[in-house]
Tab-separated table of C-alpha atoms in Angstrom:
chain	number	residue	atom	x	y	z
T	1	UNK	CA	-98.950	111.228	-192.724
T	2	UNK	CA	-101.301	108.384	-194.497
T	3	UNK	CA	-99.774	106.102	-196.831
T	4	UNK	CA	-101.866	103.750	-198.852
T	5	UNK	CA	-99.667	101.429	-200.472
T	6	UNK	CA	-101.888	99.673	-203.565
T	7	UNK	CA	-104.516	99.483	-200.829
T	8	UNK	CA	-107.245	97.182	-202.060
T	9	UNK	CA	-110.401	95.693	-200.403
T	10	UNK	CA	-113.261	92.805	-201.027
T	11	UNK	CA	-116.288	92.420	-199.218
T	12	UNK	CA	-116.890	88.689	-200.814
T	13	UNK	CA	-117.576	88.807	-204.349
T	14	UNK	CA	-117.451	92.686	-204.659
T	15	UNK	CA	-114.504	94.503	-205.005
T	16	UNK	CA	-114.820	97.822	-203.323
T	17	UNK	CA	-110.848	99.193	-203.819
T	18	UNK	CA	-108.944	97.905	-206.565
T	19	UNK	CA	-105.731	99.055	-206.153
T	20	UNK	CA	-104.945	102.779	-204.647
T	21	UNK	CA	-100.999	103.781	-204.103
T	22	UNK	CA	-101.907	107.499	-202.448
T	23	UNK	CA	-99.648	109.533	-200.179
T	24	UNK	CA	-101.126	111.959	-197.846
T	25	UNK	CA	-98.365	114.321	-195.796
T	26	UNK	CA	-97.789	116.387	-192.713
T	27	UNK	CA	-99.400	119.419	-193.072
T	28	UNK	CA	-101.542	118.998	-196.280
T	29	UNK	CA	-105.360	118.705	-197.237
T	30	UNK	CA	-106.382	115.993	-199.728
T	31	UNK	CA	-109.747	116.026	-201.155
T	32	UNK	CA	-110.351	112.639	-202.534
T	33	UNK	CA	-113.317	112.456	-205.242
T	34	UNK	CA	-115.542	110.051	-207.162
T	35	UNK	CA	-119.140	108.928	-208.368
T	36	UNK	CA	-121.191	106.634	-205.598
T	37	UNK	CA	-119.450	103.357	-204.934
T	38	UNK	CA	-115.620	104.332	-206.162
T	39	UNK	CA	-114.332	103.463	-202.968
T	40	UNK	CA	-113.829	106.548	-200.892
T	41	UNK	CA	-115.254	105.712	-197.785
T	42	UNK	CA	-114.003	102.452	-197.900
T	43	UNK	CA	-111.002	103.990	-198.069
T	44	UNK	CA	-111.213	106.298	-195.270
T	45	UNK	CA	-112.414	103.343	-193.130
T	46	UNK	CA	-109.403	101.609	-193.814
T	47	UNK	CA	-106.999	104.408	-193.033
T	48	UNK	CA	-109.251	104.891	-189.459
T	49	UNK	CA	-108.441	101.209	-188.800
T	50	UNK	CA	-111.910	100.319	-189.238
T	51	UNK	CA	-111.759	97.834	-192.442
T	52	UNK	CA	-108.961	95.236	-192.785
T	53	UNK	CA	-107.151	95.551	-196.567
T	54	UNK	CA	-107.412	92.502	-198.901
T	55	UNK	CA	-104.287	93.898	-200.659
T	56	UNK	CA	-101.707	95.897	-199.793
T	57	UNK	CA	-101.471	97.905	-196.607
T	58	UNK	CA	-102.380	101.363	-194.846
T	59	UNK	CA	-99.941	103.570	-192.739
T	60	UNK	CA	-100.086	106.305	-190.449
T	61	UNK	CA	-97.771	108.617	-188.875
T	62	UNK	CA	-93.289	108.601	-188.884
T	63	UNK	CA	-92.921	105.589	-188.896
T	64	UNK	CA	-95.585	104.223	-190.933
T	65	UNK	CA	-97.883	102.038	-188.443
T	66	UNK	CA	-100.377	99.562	-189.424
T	67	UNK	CA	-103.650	101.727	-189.794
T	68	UNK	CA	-105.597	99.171	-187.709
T	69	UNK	CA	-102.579	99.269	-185.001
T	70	UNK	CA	-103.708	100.884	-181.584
T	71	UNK	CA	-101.021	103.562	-181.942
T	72	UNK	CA	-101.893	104.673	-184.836
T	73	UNK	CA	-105.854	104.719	-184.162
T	74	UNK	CA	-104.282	107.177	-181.497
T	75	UNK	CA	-103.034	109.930	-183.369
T	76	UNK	CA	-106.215	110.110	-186.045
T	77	UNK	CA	-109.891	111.156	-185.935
T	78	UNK	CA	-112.275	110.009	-187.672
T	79	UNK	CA	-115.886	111.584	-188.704
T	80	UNK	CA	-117.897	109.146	-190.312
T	81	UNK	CA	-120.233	109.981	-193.426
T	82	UNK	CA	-123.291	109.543	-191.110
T	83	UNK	CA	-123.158	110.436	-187.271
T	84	UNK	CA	-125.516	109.548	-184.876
T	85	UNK	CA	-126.006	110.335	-180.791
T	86	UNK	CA	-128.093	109.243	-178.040
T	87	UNK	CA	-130.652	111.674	-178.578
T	88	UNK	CA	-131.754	111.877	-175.101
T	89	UNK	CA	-128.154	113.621	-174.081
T	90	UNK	CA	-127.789	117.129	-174.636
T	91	UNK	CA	-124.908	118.452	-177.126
T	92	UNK	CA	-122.595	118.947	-174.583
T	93	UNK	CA	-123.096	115.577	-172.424
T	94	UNK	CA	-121.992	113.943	-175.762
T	95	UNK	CA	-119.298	115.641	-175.748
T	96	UNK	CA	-118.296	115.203	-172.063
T	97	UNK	CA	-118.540	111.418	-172.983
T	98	UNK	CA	-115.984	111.751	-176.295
T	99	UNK	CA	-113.845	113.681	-174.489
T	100	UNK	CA	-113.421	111.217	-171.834
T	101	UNK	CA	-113.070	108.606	-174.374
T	102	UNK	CA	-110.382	110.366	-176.026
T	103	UNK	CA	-108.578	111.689	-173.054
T	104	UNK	CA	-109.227	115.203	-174.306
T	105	UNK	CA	-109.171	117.804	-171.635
T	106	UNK	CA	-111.731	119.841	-170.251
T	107	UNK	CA	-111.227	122.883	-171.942
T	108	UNK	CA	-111.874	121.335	-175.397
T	109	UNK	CA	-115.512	121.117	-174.915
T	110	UNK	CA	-115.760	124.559	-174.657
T	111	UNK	CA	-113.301	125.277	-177.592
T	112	UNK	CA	-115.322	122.977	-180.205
T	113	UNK	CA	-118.599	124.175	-178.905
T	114	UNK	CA	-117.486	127.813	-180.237
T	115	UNK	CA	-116.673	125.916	-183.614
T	116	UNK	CA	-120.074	123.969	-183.848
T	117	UNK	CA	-121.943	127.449	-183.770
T	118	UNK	CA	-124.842	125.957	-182.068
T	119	UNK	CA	-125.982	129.107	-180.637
T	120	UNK	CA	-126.310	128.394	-177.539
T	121	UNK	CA	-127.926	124.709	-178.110
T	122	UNK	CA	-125.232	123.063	-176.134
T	123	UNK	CA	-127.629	122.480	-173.370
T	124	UNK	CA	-130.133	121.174	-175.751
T	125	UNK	CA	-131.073	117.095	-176.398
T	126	UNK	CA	-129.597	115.846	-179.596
T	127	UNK	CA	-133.169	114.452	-180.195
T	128	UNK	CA	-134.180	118.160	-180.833
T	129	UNK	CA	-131.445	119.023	-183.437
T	130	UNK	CA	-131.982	120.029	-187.021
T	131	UNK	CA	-130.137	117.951	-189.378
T	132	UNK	CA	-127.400	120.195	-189.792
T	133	UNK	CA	-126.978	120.694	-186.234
T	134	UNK	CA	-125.984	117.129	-185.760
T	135	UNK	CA	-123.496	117.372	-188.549
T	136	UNK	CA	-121.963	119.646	-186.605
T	137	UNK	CA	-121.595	118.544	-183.921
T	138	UNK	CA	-120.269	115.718	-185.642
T	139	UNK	CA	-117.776	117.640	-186.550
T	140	UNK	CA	-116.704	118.774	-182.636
T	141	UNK	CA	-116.733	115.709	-182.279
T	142	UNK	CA	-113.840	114.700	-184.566
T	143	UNK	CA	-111.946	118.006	-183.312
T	144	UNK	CA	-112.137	117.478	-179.770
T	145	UNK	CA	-108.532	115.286	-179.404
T	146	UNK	CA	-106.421	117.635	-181.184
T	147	UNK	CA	-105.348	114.804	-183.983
T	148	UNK	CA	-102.541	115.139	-186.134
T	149	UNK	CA	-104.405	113.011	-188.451
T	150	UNK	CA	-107.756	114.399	-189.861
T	151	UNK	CA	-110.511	112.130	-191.521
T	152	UNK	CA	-113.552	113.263	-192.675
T	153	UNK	CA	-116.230	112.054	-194.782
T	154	UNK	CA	-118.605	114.365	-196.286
T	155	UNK	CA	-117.894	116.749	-193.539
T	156	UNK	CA	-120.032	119.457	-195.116
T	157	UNK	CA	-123.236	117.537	-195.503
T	158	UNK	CA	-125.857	119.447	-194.304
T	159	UNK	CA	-124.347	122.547	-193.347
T	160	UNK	CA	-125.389	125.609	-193.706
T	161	UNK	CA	-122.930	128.847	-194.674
T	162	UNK	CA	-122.181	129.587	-190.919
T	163	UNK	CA	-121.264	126.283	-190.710
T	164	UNK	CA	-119.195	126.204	-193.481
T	165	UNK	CA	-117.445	129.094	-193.070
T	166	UNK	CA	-116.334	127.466	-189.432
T	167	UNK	CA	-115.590	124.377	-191.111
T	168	UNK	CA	-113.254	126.484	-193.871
T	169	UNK	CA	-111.623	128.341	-190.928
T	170	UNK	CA	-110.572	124.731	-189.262
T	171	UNK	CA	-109.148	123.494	-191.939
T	172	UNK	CA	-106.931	126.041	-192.624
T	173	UNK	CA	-106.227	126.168	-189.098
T	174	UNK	CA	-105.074	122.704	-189.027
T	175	UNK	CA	-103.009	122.901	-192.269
T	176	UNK	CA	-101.316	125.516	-190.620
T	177	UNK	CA	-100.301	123.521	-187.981
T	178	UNK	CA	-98.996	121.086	-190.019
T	179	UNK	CA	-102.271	118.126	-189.559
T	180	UNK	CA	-102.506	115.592	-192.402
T	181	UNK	CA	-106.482	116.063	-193.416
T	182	UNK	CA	-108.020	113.747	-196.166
T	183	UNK	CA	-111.320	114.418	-196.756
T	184	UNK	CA	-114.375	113.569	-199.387
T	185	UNK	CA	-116.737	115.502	-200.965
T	186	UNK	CA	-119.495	115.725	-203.377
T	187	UNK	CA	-119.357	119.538	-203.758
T	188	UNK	CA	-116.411	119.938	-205.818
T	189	UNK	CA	-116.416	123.817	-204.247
T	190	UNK	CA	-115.109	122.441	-201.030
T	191	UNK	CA	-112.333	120.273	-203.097
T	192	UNK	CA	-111.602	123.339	-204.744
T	193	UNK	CA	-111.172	125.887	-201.661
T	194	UNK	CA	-109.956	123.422	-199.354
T	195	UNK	CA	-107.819	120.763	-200.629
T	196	UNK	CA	-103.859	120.857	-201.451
T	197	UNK	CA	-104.145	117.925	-203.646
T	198	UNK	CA	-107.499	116.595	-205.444
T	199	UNK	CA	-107.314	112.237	-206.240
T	200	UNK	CA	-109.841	110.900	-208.023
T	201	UNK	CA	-110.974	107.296	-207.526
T	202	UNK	CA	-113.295	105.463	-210.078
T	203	UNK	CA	-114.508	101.977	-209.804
T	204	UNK	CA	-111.796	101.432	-206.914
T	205	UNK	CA	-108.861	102.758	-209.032
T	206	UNK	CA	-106.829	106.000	-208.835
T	207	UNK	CA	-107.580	107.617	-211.703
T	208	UNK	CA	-105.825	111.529	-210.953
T	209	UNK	CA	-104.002	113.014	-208.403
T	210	UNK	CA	-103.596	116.593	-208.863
T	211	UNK	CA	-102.291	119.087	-206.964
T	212	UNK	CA	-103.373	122.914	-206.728
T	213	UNK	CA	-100.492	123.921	-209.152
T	214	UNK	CA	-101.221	121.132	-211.806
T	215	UNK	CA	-105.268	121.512	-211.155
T	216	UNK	CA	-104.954	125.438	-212.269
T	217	UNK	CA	-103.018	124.546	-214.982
T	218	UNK	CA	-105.680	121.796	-215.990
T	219	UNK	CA	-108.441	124.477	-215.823
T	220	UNK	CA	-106.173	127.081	-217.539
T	221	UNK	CA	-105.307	125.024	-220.292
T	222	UNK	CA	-109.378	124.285	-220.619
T	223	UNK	CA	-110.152	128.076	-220.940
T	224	UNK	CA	-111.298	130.303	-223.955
T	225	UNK	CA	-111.454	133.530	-225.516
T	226	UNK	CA	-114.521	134.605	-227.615
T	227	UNK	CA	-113.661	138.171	-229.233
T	228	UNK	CA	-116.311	139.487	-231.729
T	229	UNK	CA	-114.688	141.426	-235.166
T	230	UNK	CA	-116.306	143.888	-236.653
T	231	UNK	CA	-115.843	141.545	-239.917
T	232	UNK	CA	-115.205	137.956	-240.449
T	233	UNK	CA	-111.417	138.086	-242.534
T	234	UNK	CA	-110.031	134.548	-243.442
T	235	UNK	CA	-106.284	136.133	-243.338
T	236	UNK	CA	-106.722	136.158	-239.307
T	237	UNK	CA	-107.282	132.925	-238.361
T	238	UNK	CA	-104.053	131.814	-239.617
T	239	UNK	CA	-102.165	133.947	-238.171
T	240	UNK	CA	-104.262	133.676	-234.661
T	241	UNK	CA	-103.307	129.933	-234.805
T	242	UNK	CA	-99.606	130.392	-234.890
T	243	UNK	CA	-100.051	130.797	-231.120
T	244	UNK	CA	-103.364	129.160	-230.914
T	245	UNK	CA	-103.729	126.291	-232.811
T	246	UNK	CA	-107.090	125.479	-231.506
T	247	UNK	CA	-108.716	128.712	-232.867
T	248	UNK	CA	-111.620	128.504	-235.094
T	249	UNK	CA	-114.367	130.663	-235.989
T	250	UNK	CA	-118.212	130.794	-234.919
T	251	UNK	CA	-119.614	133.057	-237.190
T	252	UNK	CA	-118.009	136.553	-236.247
T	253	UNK	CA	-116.745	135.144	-233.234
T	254	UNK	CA	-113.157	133.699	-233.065
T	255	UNK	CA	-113.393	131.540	-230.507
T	256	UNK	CA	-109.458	131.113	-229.055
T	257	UNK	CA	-109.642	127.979	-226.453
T	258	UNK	CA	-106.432	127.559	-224.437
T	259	UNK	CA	-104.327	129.147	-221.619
T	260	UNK	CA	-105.163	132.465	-220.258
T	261	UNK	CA	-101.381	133.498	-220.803
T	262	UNK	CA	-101.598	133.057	-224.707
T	263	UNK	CA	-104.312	135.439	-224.461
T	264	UNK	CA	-102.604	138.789	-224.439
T	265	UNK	CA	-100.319	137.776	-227.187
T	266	UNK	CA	-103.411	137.002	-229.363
T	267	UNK	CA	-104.991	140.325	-228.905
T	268	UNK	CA	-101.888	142.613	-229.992
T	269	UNK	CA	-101.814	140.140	-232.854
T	270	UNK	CA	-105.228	141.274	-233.910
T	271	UNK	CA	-104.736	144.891	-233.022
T	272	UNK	CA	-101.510	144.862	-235.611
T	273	UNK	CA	-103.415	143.310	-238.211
T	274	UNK	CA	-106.092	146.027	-238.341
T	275	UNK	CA	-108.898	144.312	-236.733
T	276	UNK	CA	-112.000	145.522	-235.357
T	277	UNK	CA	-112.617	144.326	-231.630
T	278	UNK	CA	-116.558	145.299	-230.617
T	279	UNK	CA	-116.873	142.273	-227.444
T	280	UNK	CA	-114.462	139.778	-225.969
T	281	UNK	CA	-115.367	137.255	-223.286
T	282	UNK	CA	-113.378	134.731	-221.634
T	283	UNK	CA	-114.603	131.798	-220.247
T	284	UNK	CA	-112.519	129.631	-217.477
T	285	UNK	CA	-112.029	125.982	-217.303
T	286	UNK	CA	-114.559	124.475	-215.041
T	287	UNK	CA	-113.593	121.815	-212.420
T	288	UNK	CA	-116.686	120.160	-212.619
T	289	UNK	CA	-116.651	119.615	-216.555
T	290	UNK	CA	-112.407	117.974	-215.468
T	291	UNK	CA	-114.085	116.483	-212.943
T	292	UNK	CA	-116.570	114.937	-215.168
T	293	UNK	CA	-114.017	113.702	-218.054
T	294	UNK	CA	-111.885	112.335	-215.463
T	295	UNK	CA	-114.809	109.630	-214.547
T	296	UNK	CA	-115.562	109.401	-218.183
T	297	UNK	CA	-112.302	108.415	-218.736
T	298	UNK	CA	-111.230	106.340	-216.026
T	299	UNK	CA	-114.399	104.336	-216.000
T	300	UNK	CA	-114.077	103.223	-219.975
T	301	UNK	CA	-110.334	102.226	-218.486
T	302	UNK	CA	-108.478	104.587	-220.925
């Protein structure tokens, strides 16, 4: 588990976190999102021990340690939003050295190897890796001690689908068997397919913290049905907006915005009253357009 409790931080004059109260627990993936400088890897650095709060305090694990305590440090990894390695050692030498470091055993390398999908590359000096290759083995990296704690920052930078789909495959995995994972991301797709719970941070404030449930309601909610009539009719829209209020018409469109489950109800409305259907279209609520008016909103401080 990872417990921010109003977690803020200062580096001098700046104030990187404001104030974030977030709970993170056993077995669940958190996908925590935000423009450039909102605070997230600040905030992941703090809950890996690596930045001291000005306010407020981090926790890990039952019972909640101090995030820069020892123990705690010892039941969490942590892949940072840019890796580096001697280039000179091969893939698997730098792993031989994290494992070691992490008390991992043996075996491990092997296991995370498969994950990286290097193809065979293992052998190879890091100085020869693409980009993406190094992001993932950045990634075996940060799997190789078996954590119950999972931190990741921009884990999918740089990959390519293979990678991806290995990446997808671990995290379900580990929210299986019941990890905490916290993650950010700049492709709202991974939030999406990945995350239990999306938070939103602007200008170092919690702004939304949504689970899956409440997110698919969110998106619902900003869906709409466009049915063409064979003729506009004034009596219709009346009656359409007794369960829609929203409706309105765009020229022989009536355009119904709203949940999808209102939908059906609308359409045997317009079948009693005689009405000629010739196209409908629906159109689902988009995560990046909530995503958008979520930063809209919580940077004017409404």
């Amino acid at each position: 588990m990872i417990e921010f409790r109003e977690f803020g931080k200062d580096f001098g004059a700046h104030r990187a976190v404001a104030s974030v109260t977030l709970e993170v627990g056993r077995g669940e993936a958190v996908a925590l999102l935000g423009p450039n400088g909102s605070g997230k890897t600040t905030s992941l650095k703090a809950a890996a021990g690596l930045v001291r709060p000005s306010r407020g305090s981090v926790l890990l694990g039952k019972p909640g340690r101090d995030a820069g305590d020892p123990e705690a440090r010892r039941i969490l990894s942590f892949l940072p939003q840019r890796v580096s390695f001697p280039e000179a050692l091969t893939g698997r030498e730098t792993l031989e050295f994290y494992r070691h470091l992490r008390g991992a055993p043996a075996a491990r390398v092997d296991e995370v190897l498969r994950f990286a999908s290097l193809n065979g590359s293992g052998s190879r000096a890091v100085g020869t890796y693409s980009g993406g290759m190094v992001q993932r083995l950045g990634l075996a990296v940060a799997m190789l001690p078996d954590a119950p704690v999972l931190l990741l920052d921009e884990p999918t930078a740089a990959l390519d689908p293979d990678g991806l789909c290995a990446f997808y495959g671990v995290v379900s995995r580990h929210r299986s068997e019941g990890k905490t994972i916290l993650f950010t991301s700049h492709q709202l797709g991974d939030a999406e397919r990945l995350a239990d719970r999306i938070a939103v941070l602007v200008e170092g404030r919690l702004v939304a913290s949504l689970t899956a449930r409440e997110l698919a309601d969110r998106l619902s909610d900003r869906g709409l049905m466009r049915v063409r009539l064979g003729a506009f009719r004034e009596d219709i829209l009346g009656r359409v907006r007794t369960i829609a209020p929203r409706a309105a018409w765009s020229g022989d469109d009536l355009i119904v915005p709203g949940s999808a489950s209102a939908r059906p109800a609308v359409l045997d409305l317009l079948r009693i009253a005689g009405a000629e259907i010739r196209a409908l279209v629906t159109e689902e609520g988009r995560l990046e357009t909530l995503y958008r008016d979520l930063v809209e909103d919580g940077g004017s401080g409404s």
